[in-house]
Structure formats: structure tokens, C-alpha cells
Coordinates of C-alpha atoms in Angstrom, one line a residue:
M164 CA 17.4 10.4 -23.4
R165 CA 14.7 10.5 -21.2
R166 CA 16.1 14.0 -19.6
L167 CA 16.7 15.3 -23.4
A168 CA 13.3 14.6 -24.6
A169 CA 11.7 15.7 -21.4
L170 CA 13.4 19.4 -21.8
A171 CA 12.6 19.0 -25.6
A172 CA 9.0 18.6 -24.7
L173 CA 8.8 21.2 -21.8
A174 CA 10.3 23.8 -24.5
L175 CA 7.7 22.5 -26.9
T176 CA 4.8 23.2 -24.2
L177 CA 6.2 26.8 -23.2
C178 CA 6.3 28.2 -26.9
A179 CA 3.0 26.3 -28.0
C180 CA 0.6 27.4 -25.5
A181 CA 0.1 31.1 -27.3
G182 CA -0.6 28.7 -30.6
S183 CA -3.2 26.4 -28.7
A184 CA -5.4 28.9 -27.8
L185 CA -5.4 30.5 -31.5
P186 CA -9.4 30.7 -32.7
S187 CA -8.1 29.1 -35.9
A188 CA -6.2 26.2 -34.3
P189 CA -8.1 22.8 -35.2
R190 CA -8.0 20.4 -31.8
C191 CA -6.4 17.3 -31.8
F192 CA -8.4 15.4 -29.9
T193 CA -12.0 16.8 -30.3
G194 CA -14.1 17.7 -33.3
P195 CA -13.2 16.9 -37.0
V196 CA -9.9 15.4 -37.5
P197 CA -7.2 18.2 -38.5
R198 CA -5.9 18.2 -41.4
V199 CA -2.5 20.6 -42.2
G200 CA -2.4 19.9 -46.2
R201 CA 0.9 17.9 -45.3
P202 CA 0.1 14.1 -46.2
V203 CA 2.1 12.6 -43.6
R204 CA 1.5 14.9 -40.8
D205 CA -2.5 14.4 -41.8
E206 CA -2.0 10.7 -41.6
M207 CA -0.2 10.9 -38.3
F208 CA -3.4 13.1 -37.1
A209 CA -5.5 11.2 -37.8
L210 CA -3.6 8.1 -36.1
T211 CA -3.2 10.2 -33.6
R212 CA -7.4 10.3 -33.0
R213 CA -7.9 7.0 -33.5
E214 CA -5.3 5.6 -30.8
R215 CA -6.9 8.3 -28.5
E216 CA -10.5 6.8 -29.2
R217 CA -9.2 3.0 -28.5
A218 CA -7.3 4.3 -25.3
E219 CA -10.8 5.3 -24.2
R220 CA -12.8 2.4 -24.9
A221 CA -9.7 -0.3 -23.2
P222 CA -9.3 -2.3 -20.5
P223 CA -7.4 0.1 -17.8
L224 CA -4.3 -1.2 -18.0
V225 CA -4.2 -1.3 -22.0
R226 CA -5.7 2.3 -21.9
A227 CA -2.7 3.6 -19.7
R228 CA -0.3 1.9 -21.8
I229 CA -1.9 3.6 -25.2
L230 CA -2.0 6.9 -23.5
E231 CA 2.1 6.3 -22.5
A232 CA 3.0 6.0 -26.2
L233 CA 0.1 8.6 -27.5
P234 CA 3.3 11.7 -27.4
A235 CA 5.6 9.5 -30.0
L236 CA 2.4 10.4 -32.4
F237 CA 2.3 13.7 -32.4
P238 CA 3.5 15.5 -36.0
S239 CA 6.1 18.2 -35.5
V240 CA 4.0 21.2 -35.9
G241 CA 6.7 24.1 -35.5
D242 CA 6.9 25.2 -39.0
L243 CA 2.8 25.6 -39.5
A244 CA 1.3 28.7 -37.4
S245 CA -2.5 27.5 -37.1
A246 CA -1.8 23.7 -36.6
P247 CA -3.2 21.8 -33.7
R248 CA -0.7 21.6 -31.1
C249 CA -1.7 18.2 -29.3
D250 CA 1.1 18.2 -26.8
A251 CA -0.3 21.5 -25.2
E252 CA -3.6 20.1 -25.5
L253 CA -2.7 17.1 -23.7
Q254 CA -1.3 19.2 -20.8
D255 CA -4.3 20.9 -20.2
E256 CA -6.4 17.4 -20.2
N257 CA -3.8 16.5 -17.4
A258 CA -4.0 19.6 -15.1
A259 CA -7.8 18.3 -14.3
A260 CA -6.9 15.6 -13.1
L261 CA -3.4 16.3 -11.5
R262 CA -5.2 19.1 -9.3
A263 CA -7.8 17.1 -7.9
E264 CA -8.4 16.9 -4.2
P265 CA -7.8 13.6 -3.2
L266 CA -5.7 12.7 -5.6
G267 CA -6.7 9.6 -7.1
F268 CA -3.6 7.0 -7.2
S269 CA -4.2 4.8 -10.3
R270 CA -2.5 3.2 -13.4
L271 CA -4.2 6.2 -15.3
L272 CA -2.5 8.5 -12.7
V273 CA 0.8 7.0 -13.3
A274 CA 0.3 7.3 -17.4
R275 CA -0.3 10.5 -16.9
L276 CA 2.7 11.1 -15.0
R277 CA 4.9 10.0 -17.5
T278 CA 3.6 12.5 -20.4
V279 CA 2.9 15.3 -18.5
H280 CA 6.0 18.1 -19.1
D281 CA 4.5 21.2 -17.5
L282 CA 6.4 22.9 -14.9
R283 CA 3.4 24.3 -13.4
L284 CA 1.3 21.0 -12.8
L285 CA 4.7 19.0 -11.6
L286 CA 6.1 21.3 -9.2
P287 CA 2.7 21.3 -7.0
L288 CA 2.9 17.0 -6.9
V289 CA 6.8 17.1 -6.0
T290 CA 5.9 19.1 -2.6
R291 CA 2.5 17.9 -2.2
S292 CA 1.9 15.7 1.0
E293 CA 1.1 12.1 0.7
E294 CA -2.1 12.3 2.8
S295 CA -3.8 14.0 -0.2
I296 CA -3.2 11.0 -2.3
T297 CA -5.4 8.4 -2.0
P298 CA -3.6 4.3 -1.6
Y299 CA -3.3 3.1 -5.2
Q300 CA -6.6 1.6 -6.7
S301 CA -4.8 -1.6 -8.4
G302 CA -6.5 -2.6 -11.5
P303 CA -7.9 -6.1 -12.2
D304 CA -4.6 -7.1 -13.9
E305 CA -2.2 -5.9 -11.2
P306 CA -1.3 -8.8 -9.0
G307 CA 1.5 -7.2 -7.3
P308 CA 1.6 -5.4 -4.2
P309 CA 0.6 -1.5 -4.8
P310 CA 3.2 0.9 -4.8
P311 CA 4.1 4.0 -2.2
R312 CA 2.6 7.0 -2.7
S313 CA 5.6 8.5 -3.0
L314 CA 5.9 6.9 -6.3
V315 CA 4.0 10.2 -7.3
R316 CA 6.6 12.7 -6.2
H317 CA 9.5 11.2 -8.0
L318 CA 7.6 10.6 -11.0
A319 CA 6.7 14.4 -11.3
L320 CA 10.5 14.8 -10.6
A321 CA 11.4 13.2 -13.0
G322 CA 9.8 15.2 -15.3
I323 CA 11.8 18.5 -14.3
P324 CA 14.9 18.7 -16.3
A325 CA 16.7 19.8 -13.7
A326 CA 19.6 20.9 -15.1
W327 CA 17.3 23.2 -17.2
A328 CA 15.4 24.0 -14.3
V329 CA 18.0 25.4 -11.9
N330 CA 19.3 28.1 -15.1
N331 CA 15.5 28.9 -15.6
D332 CA 13.3 28.9 -13.6
P333 CA 13.7 30.2 -9.8
E334 CA 10.7 28.3 -8.4
A335 CA 11.5 25.0 -10.0
R336 CA 15.5 25.9 -8.9
R337 CA 14.8 26.2 -5.5
L338 CA 12.9 22.8 -5.3
V339 CA 16.0 21.2 -7.2
L340 CA 18.5 22.8 -5.1
D341 CA 16.1 21.9 -1.8
R342 CA 16.2 18.2 -3.0
L343 CA 20.0 18.1 -3.4
R344 CA 20.5 19.1 -0.3
A345 CA 18.1 17.3 1.9
S346 CA 17.2 14.0 0.5
G347 CA 18.7 11.3 1.4
D348 CA 17.5 8.8 -1.2
A349 CA 20.0 8.0 -3.9
R350 CA 17.3 7.4 -6.7
E351 CA 15.9 10.9 -6.2
L352 CA 19.2 12.3 -5.7
I353 CA 20.3 10.9 -9.3
L354 CA 17.3 12.2 -10.6
V355 CA 18.3 15.5 -10.1
H356 CA 22.2 15.2 -10.2
G357 CA 22.2 17.4 -13.7
G358 CA 21.3 20.3 -11.2
A359 CA 24.4 20.1 -9.1
A360 CA 26.3 20.5 -12.3
A361 CA 24.3 23.4 -13.3
L362 CA 25.0 25.1 -10.1
F363 CA 28.5 24.4 -10.0
R364 CA 29.1 25.7 -13.9
E365 CA 27.1 28.9 -12.8
A366 CA 29.5 29.2 -9.7
L367 CA 32.6 29.3 -12.6
R368 CA 30.8 31.5 -14.7
G369 CA 33.4 34.2 -16.2
D370 CA 36.3 32.1 -14.6
P371 CA 36.8 28.7 -14.8
A372 CA 39.5 28.6 -12.3
R373 CA 37.7 30.3 -9.6
A374 CA 34.3 29.9 -7.7
Q375 CA 32.1 33.1 -8.1
G376 CA 29.5 32.3 -5.1
G377 CA 28.5 30.0 -2.2
E378 CA 25.9 27.7 -3.3
G379 CA 27.9 25.8 -5.6
P380 CA 31.1 25.2 -3.4
S381 CA 28.3 24.8 -0.2
L382 CA 26.8 22.2 -2.2
L383 CA 30.0 20.3 -3.1
R384 CA 31.7 20.6 0.4
A385 CA 28.2 18.9 1.3
W386 CA 28.8 15.9 -0.7
L387 CA 32.3 14.6 0.7
P388 CA 31.0 13.0 4.2
D389 CA 27.8 11.7 2.2
L390 CA 30.4 10.1 0.0
A391 CA 32.4 8.8 2.6
R392 CA 29.3 7.5 4.6
R393 CA 28.0 5.9 1.3
L394 CA 31.1 4.1 0.4
A395 CA 31.4 2.6 3.9
G396 CA 27.7 1.7 3.7
P397 CA 25.7 -1.4 2.9
A398 CA 26.3 -2.8 -1.2
D399 CA 23.2 -0.7 -2.9
R400 CA 23.2 -0.2 -6.9
A401 CA 21.6 3.2 -6.5
S402 CA 23.8 4.4 -4.1
L403 CA 26.6 3.2 -5.9
E404 CA 25.3 5.0 -9.2
L405 CA 25.1 8.3 -7.0
V406 CA 28.3 7.9 -5.8
L407 CA 30.1 7.3 -9.2
L408 CA 28.7 10.3 -10.5
R409 CA 29.7 12.2 -8.0
L410 CA 33.3 11.1 -8.1
A411 CA 33.3 12.1 -11.7
D412 CA 32.3 15.8 -10.6
L413 CA 34.5 15.6 -7.8
G414 CA 37.6 15.4 -10.0
T415 CA 35.6 18.2 -12.6
Y416 CA 34.7 20.9 -10.3
A417 CA 36.7 20.3 -6.6
A418 CA 39.7 22.0 -6.8
R419 CA 37.7 25.0 -8.7
L420 CA 35.3 25.1 -6.1
G421 CA 38.2 25.1 -3.3
A422 CA 37.6 21.8 -2.1
G423 CA 40.8 20.1 -3.8
P424 CA 42.8 18.5 -0.7
E425 CA 39.5 17.1 0.7
A426 CA 38.5 15.7 -2.4
R427 CA 42.1 14.5 -2.9
A428 CA 42.0 12.6 0.2
L429 CA 39.0 10.7 -0.6
V430 CA 39.9 9.5 -3.4
D431 CA 43.3 8.5 -2.9
D432 CA 41.4 6.5 0.3
L433 CA 39.3 5.1 -2.4
L434 CA 42.2 4.2 -4.7
A435 CA 44.6 2.7 -1.8
R436 CA 42.2 0.1 -1.2
R437 CA 41.4 0.0 -5.1
G438 CA 37.5 0.0 -4.9
E439 CA 37.5 -2.8 -2.4
L440 CA 34.6 -0.8 -0.3
P441 CA 31.8 -1.8 1.5
I442 CA 29.4 -0.2 -1.1
A443 CA 30.8 -2.7 -3.8
Q444 CA 30.3 -5.9 -1.9
G445 CA 28.6 -8.3 -3.7
I446 CA 28.3 -6.4 -6.8
P447 CA 30.3 -7.8 -9.9
G448 CA 32.1 -5.4 -11.3
A449 CA 31.3 -2.6 -8.7
A450 CA 35.1 -2.4 -7.0
R451 CA 37.1 -2.3 -10.5
D452 CA 34.6 0.6 -11.7
L453 CA 34.8 2.8 -8.8
A454 CA 38.7 2.3 -8.9
E455 CA 38.7 4.0 -12.6
V456 CA 36.3 6.6 -11.8
A457 CA 38.4 7.4 -8.5
R458 CA 41.7 7.3 -10.8
G459 CA 39.8 9.6 -13.5
A460 CA 38.8 12.2 -10.5
L461 CA 42.5 12.1 -9.5
H462 CA 43.8 13.1 -12.9
D463 CA 41.2 15.8 -13.3
L464 CA 42.2 17.1 -10.0
E465 CA 45.8 16.9 -10.5
A466 CA 45.6 18.6 -14.2
P467 CA 42.3 20.7 -14.6
Q468 CA 41.5 21.7 -18.1
P469 CA 41.4 25.1 -19.7
S470 CA 37.6 24.8 -19.6
V471 CA 34.9 22.8 -18.0
S472 CA 33.7 19.6 -19.0
E473 CA 32.2 17.0 -16.9
A474 CA 34.1 13.7 -17.6
A475 CA 31.5 10.8 -18.9
L476 CA 31.5 7.8 -16.6
P477 CA 33.5 4.7 -18.4
P478 CA 32.0 1.6 -19.8
P479 CA 30.4 -0.4 -16.6
R480 CA 31.7 -3.4 -15.6
R481 CA 28.5 -4.2 -13.2
D482 CA 25.1 -3.7 -14.0
P483 CA 24.4 0.0 -13.3
F484 CA 21.0 1.1 -12.1
S485 CA 18.7 3.4 -14.4
V486 CA 16.0 5.3 -12.3
W487 CA 14.0 4.4 -15.8
R488 CA 14.4 0.8 -16.8
D489 CA 15.0 -0.2 -13.0
W490 CA 12.4 2.3 -11.2
L491 CA 10.0 4.6 -13.0
D492 CA 9.4 2.6 -16.3
A493 CA 8.4 -0.4 -14.6
E494 CA 4.8 -1.7 -14.0
P495 CA 3.8 0.0 -10.9
A496 CA 2.1 -3.4 -9.5
G497 CA 3.2 -5.8 -11.4
G498 CA 0.4 -5.3 -14.2
K499 CA 0.8 -8.0 -16.4
V500 CA -1.8 -7.6 -19.9
P501 CA -4.3 -10.5 -20.4
A502 CA -3.5 -12.2 -23.7
A503 CA -6.4 -12.0 -24.8
D504 CA -6.2 -8.1 -24.7
A505 CA -2.9 -8.3 -26.1
L506 CA -4.3 -10.1 -29.2
A507 CA -6.8 -7.6 -29.7
R508 CA -4.4 -4.7 -29.4
V509 CA -2.2 -6.6 -32.3
R510 CA -5.6 -6.8 -34.2
D511 CA -6.2 -3.1 -34.3
L512 CA -2.3 -2.3 -34.8
D513 CA -2.4 -4.6 -38.0
G514 CA -5.5 -3.1 -39.4
E515 CA -3.6 -0.1 -39.1
L516 CA -0.7 -1.5 -41.2
A517 CA -3.4 -2.3 -44.0
S518 CA -4.3 1.1 -44.5
L519 CA -1.6 3.6 -43.4
R520 CA 0.6 4.8 -46.5
F521 CA 3.6 6.8 -45.0
Y522 CA 6.8 5.9 -43.1
A523 CA 6.3 7.5 -40.5
P524 CA 3.3 6.2 -38.8
R525 CA 3.7 3.0 -40.1
C526 CA 6.8 2.7 -38.3
R527 CA 5.0 4.1 -35.1
V528 CA 2.7 1.1 -35.5
I529 CA 5.4 -1.5 -36.1
E530 CA 7.5 -0.5 -32.9
E531 CA 3.6 -0.4 -31.1
L532 CA 3.5 -3.9 -32.6
G533 CA 7.2 -4.9 -31.2
Q534 CA 5.7 -4.2 -27.7
W535 CA 2.8 -5.8 -27.9
L536 CA 3.1 -9.2 -29.5
P537 CA 2.9 -12.3 -27.1
P538 CA 6.3 -14.3 -27.5
D539 CA 4.6 -17.3 -29.6
E540 CA 2.9 -14.3 -31.9
A541 CA 6.2 -12.5 -32.3
S542 CA 7.9 -16.2 -33.3
R543 CA 5.4 -16.8 -35.8
R544 CA 5.4 -13.5 -37.5
F545 CA 9.5 -13.3 -37.1
D546 CA 9.6 -14.0 -40.6
A547 CA 7.2 -11.8 -42.1
L548 CA 8.0 -8.9 -40.3
V549 CA 12.0 -8.8 -41.6
A550 CA 10.9 -9.9 -45.4
P551 CA 10.1 -6.6 -46.9
A552 CA 13.6 -5.4 -46.1
F553 CA 15.1 -8.0 -48.2
D554 CA 14.9 -8.6 -51.6
G555 CA 17.3 -11.8 -52.3
E556 CA 20.9 -11.1 -51.0
H557 CA 20.3 -7.3 -51.2
I558 CA 18.6 -5.1 -48.2
R559 CA 15.8 -2.8 -49.1
V560 CA 16.9 0.5 -47.4
S561 CA 13.5 2.9 -46.1
T562 CA 12.7 4.3 -43.1
E563 CA 10.0 1.3 -42.3
T564 CA 12.4 -1.4 -43.2
L565 CA 14.6 -0.1 -40.8
C566 CA 12.1 0.1 -38.3
R567 CA 10.9 -3.5 -39.2
L568 CA 14.5 -4.9 -38.6
G569 CA 15.2 -2.5 -35.7
V570 CA 11.7 -4.1 -34.0
A571 CA 12.5 -8.0 -35.1
L572 CA 16.1 -7.7 -33.2
R573 CA 14.1 -6.6 -30.1
L574 CA 11.5 -9.5 -29.9
G575 CA 12.3 -11.6 -26.9
G576 CA 9.9 -14.2 -27.8
V577 CA 12.0 -15.1 -31.0
D578 CA 14.1 -17.7 -30.6
E579 CA 17.9 -15.9 -30.1
A580 CA 19.7 -17.8 -32.5
R581 CA 17.0 -16.6 -35.3
R582 CA 17.7 -12.8 -34.1
V583 CA 21.4 -13.5 -33.8
K584 CA 21.2 -14.8 -37.7
L585 CA 19.2 -11.9 -38.9
L586 CA 22.2 -9.6 -37.1
L587 CA 25.1 -11.3 -38.6
R588 CA 23.2 -10.7 -42.1
L589 CA 23.1 -6.8 -41.5
L590 CA 26.6 -6.8 -39.6
S591 CA 28.6 -8.3 -42.7
A592 CA 26.3 -6.9 -45.7
A593 CA 28.4 -5.4 -48.4
P594 CA 28.2 -1.6 -49.7
E595 CA 27.2 -3.2 -52.9
Q596 CA 24.2 -5.5 -51.2
I597 CA 22.7 -2.6 -49.4
G598 CA 20.1 -0.6 -52.1
A599 CA 19.6 3.1 -52.5
R600 CA 17.4 4.5 -49.8
D601 CA 14.0 5.0 -50.7
R602 CA 12.7 8.0 -49.5
S603 CA 9.3 7.7 -51.4
G604 CA 7.4 6.8 -48.1
D605 CA 8.7 10.3 -46.2
E606 CA 7.6 13.7 -45.8
R607 CA 9.0 16.1 -48.5
G608 CA 9.5 19.7 -48.8
P609 CA 12.1 22.1 -49.4
A610 CA 13.5 22.2 -46.3
M611 CA 14.1 18.8 -46.0
G612 CA 17.6 17.1 -46.2
W613 CA 19.5 13.8 -45.1
P614 CA 22.8 13.2 -44.0
A615 CA 24.7 12.1 -47.5
D616 CA 26.9 9.7 -45.5
E617 CA 24.4 7.4 -43.5
E618 CA 25.2 4.1 -42.8
P619 CA 21.6 2.9 -41.3
V620 CA 21.5 -0.6 -41.7
G621 CA 25.0 -0.7 -39.9
E622 CA 24.0 1.6 -37.2
V623 CA 20.4 -0.8 -36.7
A624 CA 22.4 -3.9 -36.1
A625 CA 25.1 -2.2 -33.9
R626 CA 22.4 -0.9 -31.5
A627 CA 20.8 -3.8 -31.2
L628 CA 24.1 -5.6 -30.5
A629 CA 25.0 -3.1 -27.4
R630 CA 21.4 -4.1 -26.0
N631 CA 22.3 -7.7 -26.3
L632 CA 26.1 -8.4 -25.3
G633 CA 25.5 -11.5 -24.2
W634 CA 25.1 -13.0 -27.5
V635 CA 28.7 -12.4 -28.1
E636 CA 29.8 -15.2 -25.7
R637 CA 27.0 -17.5 -27.0
H638 CA 27.0 -17.7 -30.4
V639 CA 31.0 -18.6 -32.3
D640 CA 29.9 -17.4 -35.8
L641 CA 29.3 -13.8 -34.2
R642 CA 32.0 -13.9 -32.4
A643 CA 34.3 -14.8 -35.4
W644 CA 32.7 -11.8 -37.3
L645 CA 33.4 -9.2 -34.1
A646 CA 37.4 -10.5 -34.0
Q647 CA 37.9 -9.6 -37.9
A648 CA 36.3 -6.4 -37.4
A649 CA 37.7 -5.2 -34.1
A650 CA 41.5 -5.9 -35.6
A651 CA 40.4 -4.0 -39.1
P652 CA 41.2 -0.5 -39.6
V653 CA 38.1 1.9 -38.5
P654 CA 36.7 3.1 -41.4
S655 CA 36.8 6.9 -42.3
G656 CA 33.7 9.1 -42.0
R657 CA 31.0 10.1 -39.2
A658 CA 28.6 7.7 -39.6
A659 CA 31.1 4.3 -40.1
A660 CA 33.0 6.2 -36.9
A661 CA 29.9 6.4 -35.0
R662 CA 29.1 2.4 -35.9
W663 CA 32.1 1.6 -34.4
S664 CA 31.6 3.4 -31.4
A665 CA 28.7 1.4 -30.6
L666 CA 30.4 -2.0 -31.6
Q667 CA 33.3 -0.9 -29.5
P668 CA 31.4 -2.5 -26.2
A669 CA 31.0 -6.1 -28.1
F670 CA 34.5 -6.2 -29.4
E671 CA 35.9 -5.7 -25.5
R672 CA 33.4 -8.8 -25.1
V673 CA 35.2 -11.0 -27.6
I674 CA 38.7 -10.1 -26.2
A675 CA 37.4 -10.7 -22.5
W676 CA 35.8 -14.1 -23.6
H677 CA 39.1 -15.3 -25.6
T678 CA 41.2 -14.3 -21.9
S679 CA 38.4 -16.1 -20.1
G680 CA 39.8 -19.3 -20.1
A681 CA 37.0 -21.1 -21.9
P682 CA 37.5 -24.1 -23.5
D683 CA 37.4 -22.7 -27.0
A684 CA 39.1 -19.6 -26.3
R685 CA 41.8 -18.3 -28.0
P686 CA 44.3 -15.8 -26.0
E687 CA 46.1 -14.9 -28.9
T688 CA 43.2 -13.8 -30.8
A689 CA 42.7 -11.3 -27.9
A690 CA 46.6 -9.9 -28.5
A691 CA 46.0 -9.8 -32.4
I692 CA 43.7 -7.0 -32.0
L693 CA 44.8 -5.2 -28.9
R694 CA 48.6 -4.9 -31.4
A695 CA 46.4 -3.7 -33.7
W696 CA 44.6 -1.0 -32.1
M697 CA 48.5 0.3 -30.6
E698 CA 49.3 -0.1 -34.4
S699 CA 46.3 2.4 -35.7
L700 CA 46.4 4.5 -32.9
R701 CA 50.2 4.9 -33.3
A702 CA 49.7 5.5 -37.2
G703 CA 46.9 8.1 -36.2
K704 CA 44.4 5.7 -38.4
V705 CA 41.3 6.3 -35.3
A706 CA 42.3 9.7 -35.3
E707 CA 41.2 9.9 -39.1
G708 CA 38.1 10.8 -37.7
A709 CA 38.9 12.7 -34.9
T710 CA 37.6 15.6 -36.6
H711 CA 34.0 14.6 -35.2
L712 CA 33.1 13.3 -32.1
H713 CA 33.3 9.6 -32.5
G714 CA 36.5 9.4 -34.1
V715 CA 37.6 10.8 -30.9
E716 CA 35.1 8.5 -28.5
V717 CA 36.9 5.3 -30.4
A718 CA 40.6 6.4 -30.0
N719 CA 39.8 7.1 -26.0
V720 CA 38.0 4.5 -25.9
R721 CA 40.5 1.8 -27.3
V722 CA 43.0 3.3 -25.3
R723 CA 41.5 2.5 -22.2
A724 CA 40.7 -1.2 -23.3
L725 CA 44.6 -1.5 -23.7
G726 CA 44.5 -1.2 -20.1
E727 CA 41.8 -3.1 -19.2
H728 CA 42.4 -6.3 -21.3
G729 CA 46.0 -6.1 -22.0
R730 CA 47.5 -7.9 -18.7
R731 CA 45.1 -10.8 -19.3
A732 CA 46.4 -10.8 -22.9
G733 CA 49.5 -11.2 -21.8
L734 CA 50.5 -7.9 -23.4
A735 CA 51.3 -5.9 -20.0
E736 CA 55.0 -5.3 -21.0
E737 CA 54.0 -4.1 -24.5
I738 CA 50.9 -1.9 -23.5
G739 CA 52.7 -0.2 -20.9
A740 CA 55.6 0.8 -22.8
F741 CA 52.7 2.0 -25.6
L742 CA 51.0 4.0 -23.0
A743 CA 54.2 5.7 -21.6
E744 CA 54.5 7.2 -24.9
R745 CA 51.6 9.0 -24.7
Q746 CA 52.1 10.1 -20.7
G747 CA 49.5 12.8 -19.5
A748 CA 46.9 11.8 -21.8
R749 CA 44.0 11.2 -19.7
S750 CA 42.9 7.8 -21.4
A751 CA 46.8 6.5 -21.2
V752 CA 46.7 7.8 -17.5
I753 CA 43.8 5.6 -16.8
A754 CA 44.7 2.9 -19.1
A755 CA 48.0 2.5 -17.5
Y756 CA 46.7 2.2 -13.9
L757 CA 43.9 -0.4 -15.1
L758 CA 47.0 -2.5 -16.3
S759 CA 48.3 -2.3 -12.6
L760 CA 45.4 -3.4 -10.8

């Protein structure tokens, strides 16, 4: 998602630069607060200006965090010819600081790097010598060790959408390909991995069965010894993530790019060892993840599809490494906002909520509140936060109430049982308990439209549960609801299938718990769910949604789940026969392999 956001922002910057130079366009950050005659966007412009001014007065760490959140406030103005281009102005402001000699490395610089999207600013930072960057200047609320100066390079590299760069900008292409060829840092290689897939697709352009160039095949061949070295090397979560990404791409591209036999030999060895390689030692679930991705790659090598489409990694058993969560989004020097500063920030946001009228700006403020509330304050405010979403047993639906519910379910300072109780209330709400969506605080216009089949309450709940799968093991009422829902037919319709797709990991946690041998576990419950899935797949009930992506996704994931959980549920023979009926389908091939482990 972060890469998609960067790509969108880059496109916005490229197309908006000319607009920002128009004399008739008001400024976003200076002069009179802009007004464009659209009430919602006018309120967002005013909120943006106030937040920017607060950042200038705030302590260093608070200032940096406000500035990082500022782009989320910028209203969309693509339909307005002479509106301010806030993002382009922000890039202009960043330019002077990012071109300074020497470059002052501080928390403020990190904030700038997290919000810049201009290639002409980012490219020099990736290649800038560390000698021209000062040591990190820790602020008063940063007690941790200072980060290395290489973080500047990595944050800049993360701002470049690698696949877009390979296809659209010669200088950025050279930089991405240089990193792909020369870097040994797994984290850096994950950042530019999308550039490799773009290069491979380029080599196959015009003929998906045969390579038409040298750069793609040579890069893929260079991966093979590197993969073997990493598989035999020490356990490392980042290196493991890179290996899994590259294994999946081997399946898609190796045969087409002339490296099929070599890739097959590597995959065969990995499968013969069932993923039990040194890189996976001490990482729970890693060996089985390796084996599953390798089996998918083998299928793709043996039965290449007529069109080229990268295989997504399967649901992880390991704790997957994220370049954002585990690295680039972390506080660089262990910064902790003092409680007094956090409460001052909360008071400012409370003041905004008291005066803002429209849902979009109110939602942004509510989301910010969720980031700043200290744990005890979050617990105290929880009921008041969600109260506007309810009218007795009925749920009020609006952009704001959905925001409130989503933020409430994310509040880590609130007792888990209270959040699970709210989650269950949302999951179990009957259709007649969910009101019609209130659009009175949304922007209106002739081009505005909304999906007729949306199920926003269920989506908010499903996303929250997907972020907190540990709740399944710890809360019996939640397990009971999930067990009943998992065995029911998948609801028809795009939105319902999307919700069921988001709930699928939780359904599988219920199955895993009931086959875990826990004191209250009931293996027959797991078996009943798996049998219900087989029946629905046989009858084509899941595939009713196959006209859209989520229906196909639910069907494929459930086939995989049969192989993942069938043996522990005592259904190995029954599921094996079912999978044999679907011989040749990729999901069934992988499921049969998992069943054999």
C-alpha cells in the first residue's frame, strides 16, 4: 500500500507542477487560507493550514509527526483548474532542505524524506556520500541509539516506485537496476524488487513465452547462486522475505527467460528438504512457508500459463518481515513523546472536532486522535468515541461513525475484552440493525457516486480482526461466532465476498485452534468447517462470486486451507480424494502437497 501511495503521489506531483505555478492558484501554506467554493475541501484547506502552523510551534518530535501526517489532509483538486497544489508546494519546500551541504540528519529530515515524492530530489539522495551527511542529531525525546547515515539513502529509495521507475524514467531505471545487481542488503533489495518484475515483463513483451532482451535473463540468472547462498546462510527474517519473493518469481519467469533447468534444480532441492534449511532455523513457520512457495514455483515452472502474472505469496505462518513496520516507519532513535506533549496535542485535536462540520476532515482528526491518545486516556474515552455510532441496538452508518469504530478497535490502550465485545457487536449485527448510510456530511456533486452493494460495517470489523488474529485464541465468544460463520455459505455479491475474504485468516485460526489439542478444543468443529468448504466448492457456491476477484480468491484460499489443516482434522483421506477431483488446478496441487507434509 505504501508503494501504491508513493506512485499515486508521484503522478500527482508530475502533473500538478505546472498547476502550482499558475498565478491565479492560491498558496496552500502562505497567504490567505484558500477557498475553492467546495465546502468540504475548503474545510480541509483550513485544517491543513492550522495543522501546519501547529507543527511550527510544536516540540521537535511532535512537529515531525504532524508533518508526516500532513499530506493525508491535502484535498483532491484534480477537477479544479486554479486550486492550490499542496503536495507540489510541499515538494518545493523540501527541496532546499534536501539539497543542503552538508545534509543535516535529524528527525525533521526523516519527516521530510517520508513525505517527498519528487524523483529529482530522491535520486541524488540515494547516491549521496555518507560523508556529506551529518551524524544524526538526536532530539531531547529520543533516548535510543542514533540511526546510521545510510537510513537517508534507504528512505529516499523507498520513495521511488521501482516498477514505475524501470518503465518510465531512464535515470531512475539505471539506479534501480544498479541496486538490484549490486546490493547485498536484503531490505534494500525488497524495496526495489518490483523493478525486477518490471524488467522481466519487459523482456517478454510481445511474446510471453520467449525473452526478447538480455537484462532480464541476466538478472534472473544472477539470482540463482544468491538464492542458494541465502538459503544456506544464517536465519534472518529480511533475507527470508527476499528469498520467498524471488522463489515466486522464479516460478513465473525462469522457464520463459531460459533458466528453467537451473531454477528447477534449486526448487527440487528445497522441496526434498521440505523447507528445512538454515535460513529458516529458529523462525516459527518459516520452513513450511518455504516449502509451500517452492511447490507453487514448481507448478508454475512445469505448467506456465499463457499470460504472465506474478504469483502472490500465500498467507504466512511466519511473522513476515515488513520493510515499513519493522524498519522504515519505526522511530529512528527510539523517540517517545512525553505524556504532557501528547495531551497538549489531544487538546488541539479536540478543539478541531468541536468546530469541524464535514465528515472527511472530522475523520482525519479522529484518526489522528487514535495515534496520540495515551493509554489511560484512550481507555477513559473509548465509550464516548463509539457512542455516536449507535442508536440503541441499531448502528448509524456514516463516514464519521465508520472512522470512529475503526479507530476504537485499534486503540491499544483499551482493554482487549472491550474491543472484542465491540467487534462481535459489529460482526453479528443483522441487516435490519444497520441503518442507511448518512451522506449529509460528505461532499456532493454531479460526479459523486458510491457503490450500491457496500457493507462498510462488516468491512471495518473484518479488517480489525485481520490485524488482531491473536484474539481468536483468547476469546471463546469470538471463536464461537467465527466457527458458525465459517461453516455457512459465502454470501453472494462483491462486497460480501470481500468481507469473507478478509475474515478467511480468522476462520483458519479457528480451525487451527480446534486441532491444536487445547483443553477446550473440538476437532469435530474443525472437521465440520472443512467439510462445509468442500461441499460449497463442489456445488460451486463459493464460485458464485467468481465474476469478481474476491469470489475467486475465497475459493482458492479455501482449497489451500483443506491441505493446510486437513491432516490434523482427521480428514486426510477425504480431502485427498476431493483434491484429486481438481487435479491440475494450482491451488489443488499446492493443497495436496501441504496435505502430504
